[in-house]
PDB file of C-alpha atoms in Angstrom:
ATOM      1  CA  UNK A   1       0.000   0.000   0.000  1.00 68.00           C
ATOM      2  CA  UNK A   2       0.862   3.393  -0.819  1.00 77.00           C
ATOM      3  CA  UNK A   3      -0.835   5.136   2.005  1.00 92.00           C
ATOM      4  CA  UNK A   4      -1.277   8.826   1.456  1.00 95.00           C
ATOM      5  CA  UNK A   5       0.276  10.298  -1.476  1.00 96.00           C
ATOM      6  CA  UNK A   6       0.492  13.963  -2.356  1.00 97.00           C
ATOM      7  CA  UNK A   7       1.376  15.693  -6.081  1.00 96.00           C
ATOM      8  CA  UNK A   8       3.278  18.144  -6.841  1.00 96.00           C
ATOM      9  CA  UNK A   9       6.027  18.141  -3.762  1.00 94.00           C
ATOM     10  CA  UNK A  10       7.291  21.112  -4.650  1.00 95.00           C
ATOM     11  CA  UNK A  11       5.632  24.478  -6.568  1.00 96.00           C
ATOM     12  CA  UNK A  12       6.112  27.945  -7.093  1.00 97.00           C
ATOM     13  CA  UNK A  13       3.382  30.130  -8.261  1.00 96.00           C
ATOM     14  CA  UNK A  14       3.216  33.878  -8.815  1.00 97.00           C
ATOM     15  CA  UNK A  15       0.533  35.993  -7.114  1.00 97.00           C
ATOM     16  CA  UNK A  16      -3.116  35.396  -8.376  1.00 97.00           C
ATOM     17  CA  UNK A  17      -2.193  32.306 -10.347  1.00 97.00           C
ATOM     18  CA  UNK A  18      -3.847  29.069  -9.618  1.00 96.00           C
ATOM     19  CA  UNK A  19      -3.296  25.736  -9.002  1.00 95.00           C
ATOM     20  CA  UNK A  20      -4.667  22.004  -7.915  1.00 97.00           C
ATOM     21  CA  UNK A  21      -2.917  20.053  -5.450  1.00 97.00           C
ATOM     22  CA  UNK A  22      -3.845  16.157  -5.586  1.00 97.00           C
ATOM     23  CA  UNK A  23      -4.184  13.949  -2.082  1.00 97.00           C
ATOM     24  CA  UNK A  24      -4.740  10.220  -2.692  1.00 97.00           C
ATOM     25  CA  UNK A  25      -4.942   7.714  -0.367  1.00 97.00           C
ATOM     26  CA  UNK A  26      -5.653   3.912  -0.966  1.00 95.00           C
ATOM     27  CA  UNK A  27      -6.575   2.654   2.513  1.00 94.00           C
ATOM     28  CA  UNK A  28      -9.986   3.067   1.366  1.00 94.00           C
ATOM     29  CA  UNK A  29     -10.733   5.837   3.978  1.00 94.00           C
ATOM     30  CA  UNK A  30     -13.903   7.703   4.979  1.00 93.00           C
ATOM     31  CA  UNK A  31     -12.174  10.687   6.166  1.00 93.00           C
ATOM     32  CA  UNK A  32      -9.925  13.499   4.498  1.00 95.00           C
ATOM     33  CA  UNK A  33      -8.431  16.171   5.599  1.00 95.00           C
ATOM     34  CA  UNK A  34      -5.731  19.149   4.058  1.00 97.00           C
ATOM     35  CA  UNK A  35      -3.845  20.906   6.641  1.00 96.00           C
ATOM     36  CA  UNK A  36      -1.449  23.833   6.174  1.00 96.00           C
ATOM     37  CA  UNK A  37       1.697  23.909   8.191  1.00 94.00           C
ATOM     38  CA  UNK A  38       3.536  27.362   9.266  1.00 93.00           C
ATOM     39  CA  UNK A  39       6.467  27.685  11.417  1.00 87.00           C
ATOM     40  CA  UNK A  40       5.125  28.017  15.312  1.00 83.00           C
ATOM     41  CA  UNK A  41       1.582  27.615  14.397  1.00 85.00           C
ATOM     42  CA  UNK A  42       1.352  23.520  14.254  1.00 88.00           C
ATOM     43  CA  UNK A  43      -0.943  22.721  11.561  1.00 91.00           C
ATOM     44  CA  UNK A  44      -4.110  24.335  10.840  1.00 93.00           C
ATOM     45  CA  UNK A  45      -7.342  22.789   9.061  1.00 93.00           C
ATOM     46  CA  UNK A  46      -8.543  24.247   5.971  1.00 96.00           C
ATOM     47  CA  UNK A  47     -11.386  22.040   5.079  1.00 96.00           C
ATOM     48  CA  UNK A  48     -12.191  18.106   5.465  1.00 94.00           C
ATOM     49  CA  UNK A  49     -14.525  15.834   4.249  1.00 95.00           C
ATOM     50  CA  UNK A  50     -16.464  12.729   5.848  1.00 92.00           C
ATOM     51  CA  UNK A  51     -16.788  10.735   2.683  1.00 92.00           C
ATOM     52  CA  UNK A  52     -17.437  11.262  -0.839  1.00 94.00           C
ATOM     53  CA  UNK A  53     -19.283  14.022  -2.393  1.00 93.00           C
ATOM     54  CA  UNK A  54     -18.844  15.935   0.978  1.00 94.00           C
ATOM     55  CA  UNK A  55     -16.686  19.026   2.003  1.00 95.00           C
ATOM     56  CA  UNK A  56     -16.963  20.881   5.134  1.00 94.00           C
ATOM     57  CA  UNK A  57     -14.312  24.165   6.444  1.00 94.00           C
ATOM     58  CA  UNK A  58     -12.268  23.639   8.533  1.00 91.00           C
ATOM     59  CA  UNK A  59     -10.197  26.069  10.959  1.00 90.00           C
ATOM     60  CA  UNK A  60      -8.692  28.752   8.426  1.00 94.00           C
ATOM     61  CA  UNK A  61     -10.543  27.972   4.814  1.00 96.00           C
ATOM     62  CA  UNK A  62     -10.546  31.386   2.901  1.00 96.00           C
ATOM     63  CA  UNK A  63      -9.007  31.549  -0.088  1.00 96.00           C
ATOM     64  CA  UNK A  64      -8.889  27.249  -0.497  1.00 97.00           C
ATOM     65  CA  UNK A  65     -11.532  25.162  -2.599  1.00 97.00           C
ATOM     66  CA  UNK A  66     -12.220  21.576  -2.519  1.00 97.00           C
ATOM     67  CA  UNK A  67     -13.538  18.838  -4.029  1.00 97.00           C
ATOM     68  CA  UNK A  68     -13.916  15.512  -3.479  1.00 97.00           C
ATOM     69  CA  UNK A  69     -15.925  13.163  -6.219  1.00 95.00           C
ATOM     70  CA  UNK A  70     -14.071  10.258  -5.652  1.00 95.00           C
ATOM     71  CA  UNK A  71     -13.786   7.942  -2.095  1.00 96.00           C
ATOM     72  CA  UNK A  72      -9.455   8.148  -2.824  1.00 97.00           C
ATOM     73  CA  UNK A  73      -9.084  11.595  -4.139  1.00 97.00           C
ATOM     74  CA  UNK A  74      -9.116  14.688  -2.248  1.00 98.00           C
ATOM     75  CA  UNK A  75      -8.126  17.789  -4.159  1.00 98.00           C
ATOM     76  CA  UNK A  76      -6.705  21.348  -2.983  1.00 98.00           C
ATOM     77  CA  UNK A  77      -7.629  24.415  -5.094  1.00 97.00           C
ATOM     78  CA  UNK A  78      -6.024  27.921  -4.976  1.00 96.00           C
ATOM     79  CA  UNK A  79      -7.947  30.427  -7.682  1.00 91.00           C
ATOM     80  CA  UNK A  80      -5.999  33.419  -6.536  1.00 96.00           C
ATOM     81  CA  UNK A  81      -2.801  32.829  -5.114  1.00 96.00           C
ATOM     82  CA  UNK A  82      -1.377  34.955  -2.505  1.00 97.00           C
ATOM     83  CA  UNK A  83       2.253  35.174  -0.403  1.00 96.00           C
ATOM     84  CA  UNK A  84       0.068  34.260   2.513  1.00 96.00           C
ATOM     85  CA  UNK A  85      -0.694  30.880   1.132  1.00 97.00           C
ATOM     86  CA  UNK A  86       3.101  30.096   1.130  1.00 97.00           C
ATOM     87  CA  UNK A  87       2.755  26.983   3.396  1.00 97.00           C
ATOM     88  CA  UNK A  88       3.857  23.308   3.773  1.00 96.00           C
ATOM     89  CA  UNK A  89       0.843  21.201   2.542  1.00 97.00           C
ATOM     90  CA  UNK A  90      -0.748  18.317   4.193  1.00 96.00           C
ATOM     91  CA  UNK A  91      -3.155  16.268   3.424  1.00 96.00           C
ATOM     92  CA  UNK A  92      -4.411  13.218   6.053  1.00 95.00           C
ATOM     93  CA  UNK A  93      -6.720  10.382   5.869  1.00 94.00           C
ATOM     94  CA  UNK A  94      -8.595   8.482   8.429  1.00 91.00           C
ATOM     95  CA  UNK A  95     -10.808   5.463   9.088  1.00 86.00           C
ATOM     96  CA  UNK A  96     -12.890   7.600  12.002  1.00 76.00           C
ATOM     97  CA  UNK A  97     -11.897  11.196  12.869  1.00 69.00           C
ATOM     98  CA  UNK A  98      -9.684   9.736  15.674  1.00 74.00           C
ATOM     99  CA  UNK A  99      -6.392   8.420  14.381  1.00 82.00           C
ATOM    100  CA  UNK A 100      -5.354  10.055  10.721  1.00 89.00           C
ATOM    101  CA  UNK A 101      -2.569   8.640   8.527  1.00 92.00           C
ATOM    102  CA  UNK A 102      -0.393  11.573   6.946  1.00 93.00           C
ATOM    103  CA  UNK A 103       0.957  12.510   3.113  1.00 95.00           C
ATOM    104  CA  UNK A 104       4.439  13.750   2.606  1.00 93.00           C
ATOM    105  CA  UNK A 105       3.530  16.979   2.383  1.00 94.00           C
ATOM    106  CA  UNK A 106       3.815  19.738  -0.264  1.00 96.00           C
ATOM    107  CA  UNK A 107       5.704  22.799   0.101  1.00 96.00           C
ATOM    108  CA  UNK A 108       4.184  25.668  -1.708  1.00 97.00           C
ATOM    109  CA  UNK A 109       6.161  29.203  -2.627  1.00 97.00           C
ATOM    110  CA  UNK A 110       3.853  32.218  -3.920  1.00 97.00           C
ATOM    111  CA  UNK A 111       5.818  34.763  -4.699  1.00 96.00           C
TER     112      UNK A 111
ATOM    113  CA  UNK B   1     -13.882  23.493  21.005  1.00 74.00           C
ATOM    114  CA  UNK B   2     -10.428  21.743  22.111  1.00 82.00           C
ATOM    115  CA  UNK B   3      -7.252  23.527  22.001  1.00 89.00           C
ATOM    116  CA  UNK B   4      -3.726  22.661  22.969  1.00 93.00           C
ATOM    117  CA  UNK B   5      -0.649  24.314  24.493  1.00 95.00           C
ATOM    118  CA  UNK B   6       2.871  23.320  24.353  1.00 96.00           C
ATOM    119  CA  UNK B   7       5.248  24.173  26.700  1.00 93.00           C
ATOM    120  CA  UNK B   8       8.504  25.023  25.524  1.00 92.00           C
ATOM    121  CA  UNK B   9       9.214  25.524  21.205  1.00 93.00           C
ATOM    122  CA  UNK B  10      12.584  23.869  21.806  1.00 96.00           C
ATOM    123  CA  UNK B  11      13.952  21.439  24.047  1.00 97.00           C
ATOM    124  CA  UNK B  12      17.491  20.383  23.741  1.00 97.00           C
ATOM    125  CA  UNK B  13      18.750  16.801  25.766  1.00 97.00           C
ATOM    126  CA  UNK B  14      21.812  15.291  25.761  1.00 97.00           C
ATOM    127  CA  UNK B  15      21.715  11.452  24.561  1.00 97.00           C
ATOM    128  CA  UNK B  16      21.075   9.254  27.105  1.00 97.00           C
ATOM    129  CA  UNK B  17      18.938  11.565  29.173  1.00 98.00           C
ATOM    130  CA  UNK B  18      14.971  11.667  29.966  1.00 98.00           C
ATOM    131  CA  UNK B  19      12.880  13.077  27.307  1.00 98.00           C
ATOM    132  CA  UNK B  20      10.095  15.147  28.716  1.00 98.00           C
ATOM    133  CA  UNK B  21       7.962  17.380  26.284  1.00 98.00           C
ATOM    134  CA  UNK B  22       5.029  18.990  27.987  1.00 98.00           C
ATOM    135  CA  UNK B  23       1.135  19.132  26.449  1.00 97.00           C
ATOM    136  CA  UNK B  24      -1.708  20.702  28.161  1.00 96.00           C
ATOM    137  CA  UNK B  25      -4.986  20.433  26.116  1.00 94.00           C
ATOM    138  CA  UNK B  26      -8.179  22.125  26.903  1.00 90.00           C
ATOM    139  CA  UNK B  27     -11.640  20.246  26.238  1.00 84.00           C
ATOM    140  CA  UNK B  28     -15.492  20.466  27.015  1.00 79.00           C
ATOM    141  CA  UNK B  29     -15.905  16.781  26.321  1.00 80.00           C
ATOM    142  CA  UNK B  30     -13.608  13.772  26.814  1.00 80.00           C
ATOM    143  CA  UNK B  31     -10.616  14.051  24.494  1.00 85.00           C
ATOM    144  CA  UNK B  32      -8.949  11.685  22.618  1.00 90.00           C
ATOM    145  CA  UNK B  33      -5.438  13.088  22.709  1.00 93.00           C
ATOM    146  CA  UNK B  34      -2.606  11.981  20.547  1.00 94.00           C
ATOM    147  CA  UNK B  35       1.191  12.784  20.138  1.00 96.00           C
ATOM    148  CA  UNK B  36       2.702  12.966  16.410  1.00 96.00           C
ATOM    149  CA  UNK B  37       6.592  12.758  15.251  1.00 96.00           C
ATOM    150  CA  UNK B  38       8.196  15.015  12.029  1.00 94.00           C
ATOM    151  CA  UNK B  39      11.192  14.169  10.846  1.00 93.00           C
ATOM    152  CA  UNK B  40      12.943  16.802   8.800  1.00 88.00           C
ATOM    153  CA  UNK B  41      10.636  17.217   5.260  1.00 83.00           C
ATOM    154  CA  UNK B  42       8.408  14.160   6.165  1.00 87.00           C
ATOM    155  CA  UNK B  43       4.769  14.186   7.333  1.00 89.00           C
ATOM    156  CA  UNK B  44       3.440  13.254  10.535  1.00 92.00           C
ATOM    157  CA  UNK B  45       3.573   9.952  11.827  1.00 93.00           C
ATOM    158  CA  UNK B  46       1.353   8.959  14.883  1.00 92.00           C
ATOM    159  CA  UNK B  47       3.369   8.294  18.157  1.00 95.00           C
ATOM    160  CA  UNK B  48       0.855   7.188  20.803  1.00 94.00           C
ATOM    161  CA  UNK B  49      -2.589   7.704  21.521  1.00 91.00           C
ATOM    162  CA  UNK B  50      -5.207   7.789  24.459  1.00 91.00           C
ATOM    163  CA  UNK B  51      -8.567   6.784  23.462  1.00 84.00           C
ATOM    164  CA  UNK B  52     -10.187   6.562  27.344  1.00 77.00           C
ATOM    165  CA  UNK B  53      -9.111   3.410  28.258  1.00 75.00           C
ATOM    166  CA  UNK B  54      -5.397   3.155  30.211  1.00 83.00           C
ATOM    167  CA  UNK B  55      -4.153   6.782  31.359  1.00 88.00           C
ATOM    168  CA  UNK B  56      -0.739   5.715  30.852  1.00 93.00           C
ATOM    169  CA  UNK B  57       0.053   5.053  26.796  1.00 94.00           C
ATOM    170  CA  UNK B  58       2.889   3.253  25.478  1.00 94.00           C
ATOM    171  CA  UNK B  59       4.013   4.075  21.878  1.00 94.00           C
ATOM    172  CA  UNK B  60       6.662   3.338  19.409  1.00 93.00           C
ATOM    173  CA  UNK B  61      10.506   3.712  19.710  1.00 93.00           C
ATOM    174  CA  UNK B  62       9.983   3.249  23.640  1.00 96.00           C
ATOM    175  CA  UNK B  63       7.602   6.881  24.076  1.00 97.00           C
ATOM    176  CA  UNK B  64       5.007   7.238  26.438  1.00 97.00           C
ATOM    177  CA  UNK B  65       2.664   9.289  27.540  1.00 97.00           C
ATOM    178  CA  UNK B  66       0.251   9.745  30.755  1.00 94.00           C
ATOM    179  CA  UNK B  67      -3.220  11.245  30.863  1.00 94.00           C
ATOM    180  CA  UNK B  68      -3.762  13.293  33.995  1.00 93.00           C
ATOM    181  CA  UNK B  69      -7.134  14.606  33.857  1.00 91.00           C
ATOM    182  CA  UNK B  70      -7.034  16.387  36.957  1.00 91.00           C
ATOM    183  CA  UNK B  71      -4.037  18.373  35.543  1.00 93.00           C
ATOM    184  CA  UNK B  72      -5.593  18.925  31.821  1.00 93.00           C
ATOM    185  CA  UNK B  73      -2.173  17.523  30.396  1.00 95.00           C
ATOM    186  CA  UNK B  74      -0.787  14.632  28.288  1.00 96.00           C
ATOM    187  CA  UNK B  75       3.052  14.893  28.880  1.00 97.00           C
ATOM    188  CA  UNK B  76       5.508  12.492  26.582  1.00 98.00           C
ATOM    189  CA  UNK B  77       8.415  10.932  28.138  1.00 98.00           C
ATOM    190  CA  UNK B  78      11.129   9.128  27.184  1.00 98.00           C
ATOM    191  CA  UNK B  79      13.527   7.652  30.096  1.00 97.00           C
ATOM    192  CA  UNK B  80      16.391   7.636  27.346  1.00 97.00           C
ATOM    193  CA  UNK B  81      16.963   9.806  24.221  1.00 97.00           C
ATOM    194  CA  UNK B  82      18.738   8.378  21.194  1.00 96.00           C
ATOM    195  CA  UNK B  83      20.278  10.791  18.346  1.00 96.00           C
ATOM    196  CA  UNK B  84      17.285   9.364  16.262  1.00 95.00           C
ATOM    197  CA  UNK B  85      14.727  11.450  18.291  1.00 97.00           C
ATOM    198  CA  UNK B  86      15.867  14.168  17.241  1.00 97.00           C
ATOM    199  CA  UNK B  87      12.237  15.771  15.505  1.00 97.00           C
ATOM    200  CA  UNK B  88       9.438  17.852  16.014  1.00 96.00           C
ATOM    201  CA  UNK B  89       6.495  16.483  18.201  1.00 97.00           C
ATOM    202  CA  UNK B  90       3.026  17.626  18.248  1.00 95.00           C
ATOM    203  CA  UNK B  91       0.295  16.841  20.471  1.00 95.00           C
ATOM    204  CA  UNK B  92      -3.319  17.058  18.824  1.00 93.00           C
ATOM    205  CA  UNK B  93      -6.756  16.803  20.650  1.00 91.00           C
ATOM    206  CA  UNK B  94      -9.909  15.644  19.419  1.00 86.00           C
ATOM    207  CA  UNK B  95     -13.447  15.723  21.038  1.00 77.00           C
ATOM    208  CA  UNK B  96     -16.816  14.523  19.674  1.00 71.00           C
ATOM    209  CA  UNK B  97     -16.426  16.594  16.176  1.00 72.00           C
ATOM    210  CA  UNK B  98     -14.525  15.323  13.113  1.00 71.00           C
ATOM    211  CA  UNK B  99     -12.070  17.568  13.146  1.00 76.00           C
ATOM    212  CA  UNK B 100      -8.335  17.506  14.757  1.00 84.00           C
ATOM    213  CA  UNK B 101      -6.631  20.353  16.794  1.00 89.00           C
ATOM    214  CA  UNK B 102      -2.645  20.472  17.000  1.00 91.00           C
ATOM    215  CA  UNK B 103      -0.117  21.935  19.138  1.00 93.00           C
ATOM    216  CA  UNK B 104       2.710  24.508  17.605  1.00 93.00           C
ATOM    217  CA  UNK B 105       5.226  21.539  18.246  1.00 95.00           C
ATOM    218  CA  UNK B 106       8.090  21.510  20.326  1.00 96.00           C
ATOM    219  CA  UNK B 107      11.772  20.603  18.594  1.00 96.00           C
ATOM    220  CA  UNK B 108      13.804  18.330  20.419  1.00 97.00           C
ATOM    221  CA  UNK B 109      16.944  18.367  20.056  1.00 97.00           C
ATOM    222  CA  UNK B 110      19.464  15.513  20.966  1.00 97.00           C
ATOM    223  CA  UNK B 111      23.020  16.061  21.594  1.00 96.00           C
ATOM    224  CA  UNK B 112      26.035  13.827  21.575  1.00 94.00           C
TER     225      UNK B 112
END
């Protein structure tokens, strides 16, 4: 098993450009989640869902779309970028909300 | 809403010493409360976890933690660091919702 996967790893963007980032996760999980990650803040939720064809916000969602048509696939939008969207990436799966299984992370540069 | 607080951003051991990093979480319902490790550009990979059933967790690579309701806190110990635990650690609560609230980490560091 692959577990949690996450594409790109790396991107650079320029202010007000846009971009998709892809979580997949073959554990066959209910639960999804993207996280941002910012030095001294821990991570932060920007929206989750609790199974297919559902999205909810999460903790800091402005500026962040997503979608999720498929039980595997959890995607992270960005119509505008901004320099405050420069983050580390995360996405998470999770059988219940109680124990979630972690991507690799993508590191994100808007300049 | 849950929240956690942990004490001290870095925390700096020689090898061979005790391994104490400090969470204090704040709940309205029972929490589940776990600890998470980061190794340098990796994602988070769960530690331990307390689920209401023993207060005193064991995890991987010889970690534990204790629940102490009375105090509001979910400490992680080690009795004896290895180079390899050198990372950051983050403590996360979760109550009754489906959603998961972390610390801002602590670094330990692990000298020679």
């Amino acid at each position: 098993n692959a577990g949690v996967t996450q594409t790109p790893k790396f991107r650079v963007l320029k202010t007000g450009q846009s971009m998709t980032l892809l979580c997949a996760q073959d554990m066959n999980h209910e639960y999804m989640y993207w996280y941002r990650q910012d030095p001294g803040m821990g991570l932060r939720l920007i929206h989750y869902s609790v199974g297919e064809g559902t999205t909810a916000k999460g903790e800091v969602p402005d500026g962040y779309n997503v979608s999720r048509l498929k039980k595997q696939n959890f995607l992270l939008g960005l119509e505008s970028a901004a320099p405050s969207q420069t983050s580390v990436y995360f996405c998470a799966s999770s059988y219940h909300p109680r124990e979630q299984y972690f991507g690799p992370g993508t590191r994100l540069t808007v300049t | 809403a849950q929240s956690v607080t942990q004490l001290g951003s870095h925390v700096s051991v020689s090898e061979g010493a005790l391994v104490l990093l400090r969470c204090n979480y704040s709940s309205s319902v029972p929490p589940y409360l776990f600890w998470y490790v980061q190794y340098p550009n990796q994602g988070l990979q769960l530690l331990l976890k307390y689920t209401s059933a023993a207060t005193l967790v064991k995890g991987i690579n010889g970690f534990e933690a204790e629940f102490k309701k009375s105090e509001t806190s979910f400490h992680l110990t080690k009795p004896s660091a290895h180079m390899s635990d050198a990372a950051e650690y983050f403590c996360a609560v979760s109550g009754t919702g489906n959603d998961m609230r972390f610390g801002a980490g602590t670094r330990l560091t692990v000298k020679p």
